[in-house]
Short mmCIF file of C-alpha atoms in Angstrom, two decimals:
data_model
loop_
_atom_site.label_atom_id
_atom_site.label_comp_id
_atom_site.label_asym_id
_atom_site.label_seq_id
_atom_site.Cartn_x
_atom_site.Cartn_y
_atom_site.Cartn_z
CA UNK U 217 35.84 23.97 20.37
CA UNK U 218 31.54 23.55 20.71
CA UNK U 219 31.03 20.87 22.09
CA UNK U 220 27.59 18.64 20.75
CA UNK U 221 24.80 17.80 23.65
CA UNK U 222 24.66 14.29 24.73
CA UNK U 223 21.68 12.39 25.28
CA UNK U 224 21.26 9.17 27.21
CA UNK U 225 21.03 7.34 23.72
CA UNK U 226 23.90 8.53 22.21
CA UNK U 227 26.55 9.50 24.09
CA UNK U 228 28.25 12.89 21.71
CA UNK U 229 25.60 12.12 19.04
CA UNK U 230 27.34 8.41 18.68
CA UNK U 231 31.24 10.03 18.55
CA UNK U 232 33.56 8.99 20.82
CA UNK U 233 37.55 10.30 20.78
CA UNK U 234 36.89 11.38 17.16
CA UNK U 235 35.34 8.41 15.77
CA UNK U 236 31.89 6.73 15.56
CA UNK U 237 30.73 4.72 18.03
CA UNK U 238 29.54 1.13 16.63
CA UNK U 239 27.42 0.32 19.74
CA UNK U 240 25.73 3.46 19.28
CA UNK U 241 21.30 2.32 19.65
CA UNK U 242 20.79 5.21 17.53
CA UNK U 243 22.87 4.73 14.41
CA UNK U 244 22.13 1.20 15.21
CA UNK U 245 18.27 2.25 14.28
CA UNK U 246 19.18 4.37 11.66
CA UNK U 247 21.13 1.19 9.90
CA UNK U 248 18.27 -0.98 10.31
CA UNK U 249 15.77 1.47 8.52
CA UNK U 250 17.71 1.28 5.24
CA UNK U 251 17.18 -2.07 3.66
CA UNK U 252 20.18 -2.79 1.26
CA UNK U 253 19.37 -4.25 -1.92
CA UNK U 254 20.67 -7.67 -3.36
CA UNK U 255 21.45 -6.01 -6.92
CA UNK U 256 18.37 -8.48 -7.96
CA UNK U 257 16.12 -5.30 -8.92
CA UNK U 258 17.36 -3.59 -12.80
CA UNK U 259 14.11 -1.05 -12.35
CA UNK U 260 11.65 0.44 -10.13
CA UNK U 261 8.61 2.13 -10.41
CA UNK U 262 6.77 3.96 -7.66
CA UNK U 263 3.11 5.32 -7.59
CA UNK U 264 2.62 8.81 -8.93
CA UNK U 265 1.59 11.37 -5.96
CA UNK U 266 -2.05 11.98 -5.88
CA UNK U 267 -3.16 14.61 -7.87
CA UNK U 268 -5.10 17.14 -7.43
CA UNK U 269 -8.60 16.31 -8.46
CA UNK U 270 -8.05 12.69 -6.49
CA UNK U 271 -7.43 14.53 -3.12
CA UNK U 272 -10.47 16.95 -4.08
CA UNK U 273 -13.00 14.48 -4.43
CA UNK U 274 -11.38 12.30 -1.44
CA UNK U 275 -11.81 15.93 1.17
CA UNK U 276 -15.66 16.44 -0.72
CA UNK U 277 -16.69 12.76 0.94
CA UNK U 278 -14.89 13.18 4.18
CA UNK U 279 -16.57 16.34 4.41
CA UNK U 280 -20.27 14.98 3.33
CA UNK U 281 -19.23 11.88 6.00
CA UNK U 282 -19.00 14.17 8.77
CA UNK U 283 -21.88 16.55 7.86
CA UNK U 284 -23.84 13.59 7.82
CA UNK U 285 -22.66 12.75 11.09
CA UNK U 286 -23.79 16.16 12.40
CA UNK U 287 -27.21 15.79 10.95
CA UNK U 288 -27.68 13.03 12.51
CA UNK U 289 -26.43 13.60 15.77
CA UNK U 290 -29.79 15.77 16.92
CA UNK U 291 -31.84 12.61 15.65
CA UNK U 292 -30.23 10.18 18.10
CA UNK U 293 -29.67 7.90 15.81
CA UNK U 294 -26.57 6.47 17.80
CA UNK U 295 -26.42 3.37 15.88
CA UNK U 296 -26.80 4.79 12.39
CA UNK U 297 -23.97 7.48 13.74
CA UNK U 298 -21.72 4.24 14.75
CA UNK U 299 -22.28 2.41 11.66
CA UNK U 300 -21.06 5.52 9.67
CA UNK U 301 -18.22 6.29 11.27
CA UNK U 302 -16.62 2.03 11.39
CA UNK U 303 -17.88 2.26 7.84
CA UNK U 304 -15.68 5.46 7.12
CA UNK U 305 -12.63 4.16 8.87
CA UNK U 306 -12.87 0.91 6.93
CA UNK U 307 -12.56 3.01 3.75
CA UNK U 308 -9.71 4.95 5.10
CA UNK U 309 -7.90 1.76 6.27
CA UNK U 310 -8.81 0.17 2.96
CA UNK U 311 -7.07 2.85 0.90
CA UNK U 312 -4.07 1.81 2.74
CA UNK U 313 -4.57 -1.55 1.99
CA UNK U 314 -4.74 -1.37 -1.32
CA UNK U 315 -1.86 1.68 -2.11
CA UNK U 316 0.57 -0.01 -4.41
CA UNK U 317 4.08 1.55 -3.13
CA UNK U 318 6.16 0.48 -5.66
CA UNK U 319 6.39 -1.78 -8.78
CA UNK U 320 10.32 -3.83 -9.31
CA UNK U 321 11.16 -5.25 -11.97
CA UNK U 322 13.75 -7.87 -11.14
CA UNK U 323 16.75 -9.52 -13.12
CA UNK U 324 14.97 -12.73 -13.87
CA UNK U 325 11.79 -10.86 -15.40
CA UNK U 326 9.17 -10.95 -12.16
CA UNK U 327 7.61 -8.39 -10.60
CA UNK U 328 8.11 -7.22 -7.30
CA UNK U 329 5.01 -5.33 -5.84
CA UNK U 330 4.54 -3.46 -2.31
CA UNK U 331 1.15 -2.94 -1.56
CA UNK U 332 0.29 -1.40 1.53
CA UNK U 333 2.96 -3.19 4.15
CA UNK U 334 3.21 -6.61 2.14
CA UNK U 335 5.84 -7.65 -0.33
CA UNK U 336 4.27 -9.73 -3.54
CA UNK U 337 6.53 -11.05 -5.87
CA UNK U 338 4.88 -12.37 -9.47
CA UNK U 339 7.53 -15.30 -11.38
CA UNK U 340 7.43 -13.72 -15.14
CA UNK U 341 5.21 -16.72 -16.45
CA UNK U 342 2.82 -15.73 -14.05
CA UNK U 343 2.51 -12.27 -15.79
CA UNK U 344 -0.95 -12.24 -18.20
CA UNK U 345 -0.83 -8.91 -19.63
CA UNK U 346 0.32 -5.53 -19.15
CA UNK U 347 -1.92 -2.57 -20.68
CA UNK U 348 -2.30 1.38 -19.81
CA UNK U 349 -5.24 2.76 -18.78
CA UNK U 350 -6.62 6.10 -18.49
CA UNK U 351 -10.17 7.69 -18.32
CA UNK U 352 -11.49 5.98 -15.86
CA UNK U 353 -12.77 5.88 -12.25
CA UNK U 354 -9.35 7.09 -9.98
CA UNK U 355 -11.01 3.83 -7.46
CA UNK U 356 -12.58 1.56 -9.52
CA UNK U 357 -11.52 0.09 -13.43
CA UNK U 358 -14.68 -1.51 -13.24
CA UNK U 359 -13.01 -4.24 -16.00
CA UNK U 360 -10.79 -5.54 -13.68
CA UNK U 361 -12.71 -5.66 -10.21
CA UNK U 362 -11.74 -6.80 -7.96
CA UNK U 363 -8.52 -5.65 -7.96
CA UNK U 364 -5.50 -4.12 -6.01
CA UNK U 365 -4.76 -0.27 -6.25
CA UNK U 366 -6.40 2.85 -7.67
CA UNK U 367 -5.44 5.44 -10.27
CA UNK U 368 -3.83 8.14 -8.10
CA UNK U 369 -3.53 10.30 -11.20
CA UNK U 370 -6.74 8.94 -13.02
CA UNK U 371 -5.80 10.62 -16.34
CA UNK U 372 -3.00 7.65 -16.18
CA UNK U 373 -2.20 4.22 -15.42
CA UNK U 374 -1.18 0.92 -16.16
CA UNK U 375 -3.12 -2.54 -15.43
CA UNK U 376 -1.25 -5.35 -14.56
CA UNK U 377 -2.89 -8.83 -14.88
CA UNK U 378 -1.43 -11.80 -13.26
CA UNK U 379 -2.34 -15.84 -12.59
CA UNK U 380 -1.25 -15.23 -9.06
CA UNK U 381 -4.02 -15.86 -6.53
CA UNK U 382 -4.94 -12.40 -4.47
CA UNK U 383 -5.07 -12.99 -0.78
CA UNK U 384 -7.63 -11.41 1.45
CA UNK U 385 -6.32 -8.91 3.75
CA UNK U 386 -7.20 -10.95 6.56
CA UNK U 387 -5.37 -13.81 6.08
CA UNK U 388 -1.32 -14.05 5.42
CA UNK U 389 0.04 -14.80 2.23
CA UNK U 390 1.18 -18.46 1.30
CA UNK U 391 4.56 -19.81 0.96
CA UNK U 392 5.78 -20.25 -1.96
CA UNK U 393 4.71 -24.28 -2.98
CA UNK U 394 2.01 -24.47 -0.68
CA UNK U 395 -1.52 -25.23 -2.30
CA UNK U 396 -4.29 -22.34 -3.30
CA UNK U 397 -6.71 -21.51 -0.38
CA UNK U 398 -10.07 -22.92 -1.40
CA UNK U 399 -13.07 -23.10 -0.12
CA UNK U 400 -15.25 -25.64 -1.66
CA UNK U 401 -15.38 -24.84 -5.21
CA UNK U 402 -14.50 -21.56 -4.75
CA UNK U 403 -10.86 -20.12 -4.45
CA UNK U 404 -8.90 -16.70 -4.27
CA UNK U 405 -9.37 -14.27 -7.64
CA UNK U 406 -6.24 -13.55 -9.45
CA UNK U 407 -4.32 -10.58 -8.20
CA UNK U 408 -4.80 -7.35 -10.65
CA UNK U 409 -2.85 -4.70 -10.25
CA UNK U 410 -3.63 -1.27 -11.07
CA UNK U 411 -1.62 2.12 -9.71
CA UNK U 412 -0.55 5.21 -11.55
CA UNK U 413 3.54 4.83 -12.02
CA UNK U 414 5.51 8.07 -11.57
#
């Protein structure tokens, strides 16, 4: 009978005398990775892969970023060079910021959004309107700004206006019955919501 390699983690790849090992650290991992769901989600909706003419023009400015960078590296222009490159890895991180992962609806009516690593859940009366879009800017509906997402397929998408305030990446998002951040007279804009469903 072959016999599986052992490793320090699992000891028989988590088998033991025929059956599976419950104190196993690995399967114990592999559990935890899988969230279960409470049953409270009737339909999901994830964001359409990027298509082909969004990862085109997204390689054409990378590519113009760094040839700029070259062109400017016989100049010694060290700070313009720095600037450049924190300005480019602010729009990469802000792409991630704003990807919309997925878009629940749940039993009682309210949408369940993930954008980027942060769960937003919108009550049903907090839902203004819902409305496809298409023809415009893959980044930018300029109608809308500011707003969350882009078009990853910008033939396609849907726009999804709430009462909710947005919060800033920087800060964390507010329990539910604590007051609106303000700031003066000014507060947080209402979260908008566009992505490209699948």
């Amino acid at each position: 009978m072959n016999q599986l390699p052992s490793t320090p983690q699992s000891p028989q790849n988590g088998i033991e005398n025929g059956t599976i090992d419950p104190d196993d650290p690995l399967l114990i991992a592999q559990t935890l990775t899988y969230v279960t769901d409470n049953g409270s989600v009737i339909m999901s909706f994830s964001s359409a892969p990027f298509s082909l003419d969004f990862k085109a023009r997204f390689i054409f400015a990378e590519i113009l970023v760094i040839t700029l960078l070259f062109l400017l590296l016989p100049l010694s222009l060290h700070g313009l060079i720095l600037t450049i490159s924190i300005a480019n890895l602010f729009l990469v991180a802000w792409f991630w910021y704003n990807a919309i992962r997925s878009v629940e609806i749940t039993v009682d009516g309210a949408l369940r959004f993930w954008i980027g690593n942060v769960e937003v859940d919108v009550p049903f009366n907090k839902i203004r309107s819902i409305r496809r879009i298409d023809g415009e800017c893959s980044i930018c509906s300029w109608g809308l700004l500011p707003h969350r997402g882009y078009l990853s397929t910008p033939s396609d998408g849907v726009a999804i206006v709430t009462s909710v305030p947005s919060t800033p990446f920087f800060m964390w998002p507010r329990s539910a019955g604590r007051p609106e951040r303000t700031f003066g007279p000014f507060a947080c804009p209402r979260l908008k919501i566009v992505f490209s469903p699948a």
